[in-house]
PDB file of C-alpha atoms and ligand atoms in Angstrom:
ATOM      1  CA  UNK D 368     -11.014  12.016  18.950  1.00  0.00           C
ATOM      2  CA  UNK D 369      -8.127  13.463  16.223  1.00  0.00           C
ATOM      3  CA  UNK D 370      -8.369  16.760  15.807  1.00  0.00           C
ATOM      4  CA  UNK D 371      -8.928  16.860  11.584  1.00  0.00           C
ATOM      5  CA  UNK D 372      -6.725  19.889  11.545  1.00  0.00           C
ATOM      6  CA  UNK D 373      -3.135  18.779  13.368  1.00  0.00           C
ATOM      7  CA  UNK D 374      -4.241  15.658  13.338  1.00  0.00           C
ATOM      8  CA  UNK D 375      -3.094  14.857  16.784  1.00  0.00           C
ATOM      9  CA  UNK D 376      -5.876  12.428  18.787  1.00  0.00           C
ATOM     10  CA  UNK D 377      -7.081  14.399  21.784  1.00  0.00           C
ATOM     11  CA  UNK D 378     -10.182  14.294  24.635  1.00  0.00           C
ATOM     12  CA  UNK D 379     -11.480  17.212  23.531  1.00  0.00           C
ATOM     13  CA  UNK D 380     -12.732  18.049  19.948  1.00  0.00           C
ATOM     14  CA  UNK D 381     -14.904  20.790  19.577  1.00  0.00           C
ATOM     15  CA  UNK D 382     -16.420  21.539  16.298  1.00  0.00           C
ATOM     16  CA  UNK D 383     -15.596  24.827  14.479  1.00  0.00           C
ATOM     17  CA  UNK D 384     -15.697  26.570  11.092  1.00  0.00           C
ATOM     18  CA  UNK D 385     -13.088  27.753   8.658  1.00  0.00           C
ATOM     19  CA  UNK D 386     -14.267  29.492   5.784  1.00  0.00           C
ATOM     20  CA  UNK D 387     -17.218  27.602   5.545  1.00  0.00           C
ATOM     21  CA  UNK D 388     -15.545  23.778   5.932  1.00  0.00           C
ATOM     22  CA  UNK D 389     -16.763  22.613   9.465  1.00  0.00           C
ATOM     23  CA  UNK D 390     -14.023  21.040  11.452  1.00  0.00           C
ATOM     24  CA  UNK D 391     -13.989  18.523  14.423  1.00  0.00           C
ATOM     25  CA  UNK D 392     -10.522  19.612  15.629  1.00  0.00           C
ATOM     26  CA  UNK D 393      -8.313  19.986  19.303  1.00  0.00           C
ATOM     27  CA  UNK D 394      -8.030  22.694  22.146  1.00  0.00           C
ATOM     28  CA  UNK D 395      -5.697  23.952  20.636  1.00  0.00           C
ATOM     29  CA  UNK D 396      -6.805  24.719  17.345  1.00  0.00           C
ATOM     30  CA  UNK D 397     -10.308  25.496  17.507  1.00  0.00           C
ATOM     31  CA  UNK D 398      -8.869  29.130  18.649  1.00  0.00           C
ATOM     32  CA  UNK D 399      -8.040  29.671  14.429  1.00  0.00           C
ATOM     33  CA  UNK D 400     -11.894  29.129  13.276  1.00  0.00           C
ATOM     34  CA  UNK D 401     -15.457  30.459  14.273  1.00  0.00           C
ATOM     35  CA  UNK D 402     -16.771  27.947  16.942  1.00  0.00           C
ATOM     36  CA  UNK D 403     -20.361  26.552  16.621  1.00  0.00           C
ATOM     37  CA  UNK D 404     -21.583  27.212  19.699  1.00  0.00           C
ATOM     38  CA  UNK D 405     -22.414  30.862  18.286  1.00  0.00           C
ATOM     39  CA  UNK D 406     -19.279  32.410  21.222  1.00  0.00           C
ATOM     40  CA  UNK D 407     -17.122  33.623  17.807  1.00  0.00           C
ATOM     41  CA  UNK D 408     -13.466  32.830  17.808  1.00  0.00           C
ATOM     42  CA  UNK D 409     -11.503  31.678  20.576  1.00  0.00           C
ATOM     43  CA  UNK D 410      -9.592  32.541  23.038  1.00  0.00           C
ATOM     44  CA  UNK D 411      -7.261  35.881  21.857  1.00  0.00           C
ATOM     45  CA  UNK D 412      -3.501  34.222  22.781  1.00  0.00           C
ATOM     46  CA  UNK D 413      -1.013  36.558  24.842  1.00  0.00           C
ATOM     47  CA  UNK D 414      -0.312  38.367  22.060  1.00  0.00           C
ATOM     48  CA  UNK D 415      -3.382  40.042  21.781  1.00  0.00           C
ATOM     49  CA  UNK D 416      -3.754  39.347  17.994  1.00  0.00           C
ATOM     50  CA  UNK D 417      -6.385  37.266  16.803  1.00  0.00           C
ATOM     51  CA  UNK D 418      -5.552  33.849  14.367  1.00  0.00           C
ATOM     52  CA  UNK D 419      -4.740  35.897  10.984  1.00  0.00           C
ATOM     53  CA  UNK D 420      -6.099  34.385   7.372  1.00  0.00           C
ATOM     54  CA  UNK D 421      -2.558  33.709   6.670  1.00  0.00           C
ATOM     55  CA  UNK D 422      -2.517  31.769   9.707  1.00  0.00           C
ATOM     56  CA  UNK D 423      -5.447  29.269   9.247  1.00  0.00           C
ATOM     57  CA  UNK D 424      -4.400  29.187   5.897  1.00  0.00           C
ATOM     58  CA  UNK D 425      -0.957  27.919   6.541  1.00  0.00           C
ATOM     59  CA  UNK D 426      -3.131  24.881   8.666  1.00  0.00           C
ATOM     60  CA  UNK D 427      -5.186  24.621   6.355  1.00  0.00           C
ATOM     61  CA  UNK D 428      -2.494  24.177   4.050  1.00  0.00           C
ATOM     62  CA  UNK D 429      -0.755  21.608   6.608  1.00  0.00           C
ATOM     63  CA  UNK D 430      -3.639  19.682   6.777  1.00  0.00           C
ATOM     64  CA  UNK D 431      -4.152  19.419   3.281  1.00  0.00           C
ATOM     65  CA  UNK D 432      -0.387  18.177   2.816  1.00  0.00           C
ATOM     66  CA  UNK D 433      -1.156  15.449   6.128  1.00  0.00           C
ATOM     67  CA  UNK D 434      -4.108  14.024   3.776  1.00  0.00           C
ATOM     68  CA  UNK D 435      -1.899  13.622   0.560  1.00  0.00           C
ATOM     69  CA  UNK D 436       1.027  11.794   2.679  1.00  0.00           C
ATOM     70  CA  UNK D 437      -2.118   9.281   4.266  1.00  0.00           C
ATOM     71  CA  UNK D 438      -2.765   8.600   0.542  1.00  0.00           C
ATOM     72  CA  UNK D 439       0.707   8.007  -0.121  1.00  0.00           C
ATOM     73  CA  UNK D 440       0.477   5.434   2.988  1.00  0.00           C
ATOM     74  CA  UNK D 441      -2.335   3.873   1.939  1.00  0.00           C
ATOM     75  CA  UNK D 442      -0.534   3.298  -1.270  1.00  0.00           C
ATOM     76  CA  UNK D 443       2.360   1.648   0.500  1.00  0.00           C
ATOM     77  CA  UNK D 444      -0.522  -0.892   1.996  1.00  0.00           C
ATOM     78  CA  UNK D 445      -0.897  -2.613  -0.939  1.00  0.00           C
ATOM     79  CA  UNK D 446       1.422  -5.750  -1.528  1.00  0.00           C
ATOM     80  CA  UNK D 447       1.935  -6.395  -4.725  1.00  0.00           C
ATOM     81  CA  UNK D 448       2.699 -10.490  -6.056  1.00  0.00           C
ATOM     82  CA  UNK D 449       5.627 -10.165  -7.873  1.00  0.00           C
ATOM     83  CA  UNK D 450       8.058 -13.064  -9.426  1.00  0.00           C
ATOM     84  CA  UNK D 451      10.836 -13.970  -7.530  1.00  0.00           C
ATOM     85  CA  UNK D 452      14.289 -12.863  -9.390  1.00  0.00           C
ATOM     86  CA  UNK D 453      16.087 -16.542  -8.986  1.00  0.00           C
ATOM     87  CA  UNK D 454      12.453 -18.075 -10.399  1.00  0.00           C
ATOM     88  CA  UNK D 455      15.133 -20.323 -13.306  1.00  0.00           C
ATOM     89  CA  UNK D 456      17.018 -21.759 -10.637  1.00  0.00           C
ATOM     90  CA  UNK D 457      14.232 -22.526  -8.234  1.00  0.00           C
ATOM     91  CA  UNK D 458      12.126 -24.187 -10.891  1.00  0.00           C
ATOM     92  CA  UNK D 459      15.357 -26.029 -11.592  1.00  0.00           C
ATOM     93  CA  UNK D 460      16.466 -26.731  -8.546  1.00  0.00           C
ATOM     94  CA  UNK D 461      12.859 -27.911  -7.696  1.00  0.00           C
ATOM     95  CA  UNK D 462      13.043 -30.529 -11.153  1.00  0.00           C
ATOM     96  CA  UNK D 463      16.016 -32.200 -10.036  1.00  0.00           C
ATOM     97  CA  UNK D 464      15.003 -32.924  -6.584  1.00  0.00           C
ATOM     98  CA  UNK D 465      12.289 -34.740  -7.994  1.00  0.00           C
ATOM     99  CA  UNK D 466      14.411 -36.322 -10.678  1.00  0.00           C
ATOM    100  CA  UNK D 467      12.192 -35.438 -13.171  1.00  0.00           C
ATOM    101  CA  UNK D 468      13.697 -34.496 -16.891  1.00  0.00           C
ATOM    102  CA  UNK D 469      12.096 -31.426 -18.459  1.00  0.00           C
ATOM    103  CA  UNK D 470      10.273 -33.154 -20.962  1.00  0.00           C
ATOM    104  CA  UNK D 471       8.996 -34.654 -17.507  1.00  0.00           C
ATOM    105  CA  UNK D 472       8.372 -31.585 -16.238  1.00  0.00           C
ATOM    106  CA  UNK D 473       6.969 -30.559 -20.139  1.00  0.00           C
ATOM    107  CA  UNK D 474       4.754 -33.503 -19.690  1.00  0.00           C
ATOM    108  CA  UNK D 475       3.106 -32.269 -16.093  1.00  0.00           C
ATOM    109  CA  UNK D 476       2.865 -28.819 -17.244  1.00  0.00           C
ATOM    110  CA  UNK D 477       0.699 -28.781 -20.825  1.00  0.00           C
ATOM    111  CA  UNK D 478       4.121 -26.857 -22.219  1.00  0.00           C
ATOM    112  CA  UNK D 479       6.522 -27.583 -24.625  1.00  0.00           C
ATOM    113  CA  UNK D 480      10.140 -28.742 -23.546  1.00  0.00           C
ATOM    114  CA  UNK D 481      11.570 -25.463 -24.743  1.00  0.00           C
ATOM    115  CA  UNK D 482       9.113 -23.414 -22.586  1.00  0.00           C
ATOM    116  CA  UNK D 483      10.754 -25.327 -19.468  1.00  0.00           C
ATOM    117  CA  UNK D 484      14.041 -24.838 -21.283  1.00  0.00           C
ATOM    118  CA  UNK D 485      13.849 -21.134 -20.882  1.00  0.00           C
ATOM    119  CA  UNK D 486      12.610 -20.657 -18.037  1.00  0.00           C
ATOM    120  CA  UNK D 487      15.172 -22.458 -16.363  1.00  0.00           C
ATOM    121  CA  UNK D 488      17.869 -20.661 -17.811  1.00  0.00           C
ATOM    122  CA  UNK D 489      15.731 -16.922 -17.096  1.00  0.00           C
ATOM    123  CA  UNK D 490      14.998 -16.175 -20.865  1.00  0.00           C
ATOM    124  CA  UNK D 491      11.325 -15.766 -20.178  1.00  0.00           C
ATOM    125  CA  UNK D 492       9.403 -15.266 -17.549  1.00  0.00           C
ATOM    126  CA  UNK D 493       6.462 -17.794 -16.690  1.00  0.00           C
ATOM    127  CA  UNK D 494       3.163 -16.504 -16.723  1.00  0.00           C
ATOM    128  CA  UNK D 495       1.106 -16.132 -13.911  1.00  0.00           C
ATOM    129  CA  UNK D 496      -1.073 -19.234 -15.367  1.00  0.00           C
ATOM    130  CA  UNK D 497       2.353 -21.116 -15.110  1.00  0.00           C
ATOM    131  CA  UNK D 498       3.714 -19.705 -12.332  1.00  0.00           C
ATOM    132  CA  UNK D 499       0.542 -21.099  -9.988  1.00  0.00           C
ATOM    133  CA  UNK D 500       1.582 -24.389 -11.984  1.00  0.00           C
ATOM    134  CA  UNK D 501       4.865 -24.772 -11.775  1.00  0.00           C
ATOM    135  CA  UNK D 502       4.296 -23.632  -7.821  1.00  0.00           C
ATOM    136  CA  UNK D 503       1.680 -27.117  -7.605  1.00  0.00           C
ATOM    137  CA  UNK D 504       3.877 -29.564  -9.794  1.00  0.00           C
ATOM    138  CA  UNK D 505       6.932 -28.527  -7.836  1.00  0.00           C
ATOM    139  CA  UNK D 506       5.850 -27.493  -4.224  1.00  0.00           C
ATOM    140  CA  UNK D 507       7.331 -24.476  -4.738  1.00  0.00           C
ATOM    141  CA  UNK D 508       7.118 -20.639  -4.237  1.00  0.00           C
ATOM    142  CA  UNK D 509       7.422 -18.546  -7.388  1.00  0.00           C
ATOM    143  CA  UNK D 510       6.097 -15.248  -6.234  1.00  0.00           C
ATOM    144  CA  UNK D 511       6.626 -13.194  -2.921  1.00  0.00           C
ATOM    145  CA  UNK D 512       4.579 -10.290  -1.624  1.00  0.00           C
ATOM    146  CA  UNK D 513       6.079  -6.294  -2.381  1.00  0.00           C
ATOM    147  CA  UNK D 514       5.177  -3.288  -1.017  1.00  0.00           C
ATOM    148  CA  UNK D 515       4.376  -0.438  -3.347  1.00  0.00           C
ATOM    149  CA  UNK D 516       6.742   2.145  -0.906  1.00  0.00           C
ATOM    150  CA  UNK D 517       7.644   0.664   2.947  1.00  0.00           C
ATOM    151  CA  UNK D 518       5.229   1.574   5.601  1.00  0.00           C
ATOM    152  CA  UNK D 519       6.812   1.083   8.945  1.00  0.00           C
ATOM    153  CA  UNK D 520       5.495  -1.317  11.748  1.00  0.00           C
ATOM    154  CA  UNK D 521       4.130  -3.296   8.506  1.00  0.00           C
ATOM    155  CA  UNK D 522       1.180  -3.914   9.666  1.00  0.00           C
ATOM    156  CA  UNK D 523      -1.897  -3.384   7.171  1.00  0.00           C
ATOM    157  CA  UNK D 524      -5.535  -2.504   8.567  1.00  0.00           C
ATOM    158  CA  UNK D 525      -5.957  -2.071   4.608  1.00  0.00           C
ATOM    159  CA  UNK D 526      -7.180  -4.687   2.173  1.00  0.00           C
ATOM    160  CA  UNK D 527      -4.198  -6.136   0.663  1.00  0.00           C
ATOM    161  CA  UNK D 528      -4.605  -6.630  -2.949  1.00  0.00           C
ATOM    162  CA  UNK D 529      -4.137 -10.221  -4.123  1.00  0.00           C
ATOM    163  CA  UNK D 530      -2.265 -11.106  -8.056  1.00  0.00           C
ATOM    164  CA  UNK D 531      -6.144 -12.180  -8.661  1.00  0.00           C
ATOM    165  CA  UNK D 532      -7.833  -7.917  -7.714  1.00  0.00           C
ATOM    166  CA  UNK D 533      -4.470  -6.997  -9.736  1.00  0.00           C
ATOM    167  CA  UNK D 534      -5.348  -8.471 -13.097  1.00  0.00           C
ATOM    168  CA  UNK D 535      -9.006  -7.787 -12.148  1.00  0.00           C
ATOM    169  CA  UNK D 536      -8.529  -4.566 -12.161  1.00  0.00           C
ATOM    170  CA  UNK D 537      -6.222  -3.955 -15.823  1.00  0.00           C
TER     171      UNK D 537
HETATM  172 ZN1   ZN U1588      -5.578  20.174  16.672  1.00  0.00          ZN
END
């Protein structure tokens, strides 16, 4: 179980009520709220003072902040697919490696020669459709996965959005 207040992993959790909100908390945090078992608040601390409303409010604020931080991390798990910066060189190299003229590649792609020329000098960016055609015709990879926010570890537990998903959302 994870304490809903401090976020610590805890074997023991207790359901308490704080400001009308039900929370499952660890032993340490349980003193901040009213117990659901009717015995009142937790044990008084060594100083003899019960946790003040200010302390409770502070704890709840910390919890809020933590929740927001977690949201940021979830955003970080979203991987966007983006055109690689060196696409022009990759297209050119792949075309040359296949002994294709710009005209021939253009014909395969069903595009104008001027489009191929502009792609190869980097003056235009290929559309998503053209990226797919280029990748298929030339057997190259023109896209890379880009994390919106860097996450530690790099393991993504969440759903990874594909380019298709991103387009659908627009
Ligand atoms: Zn706790």
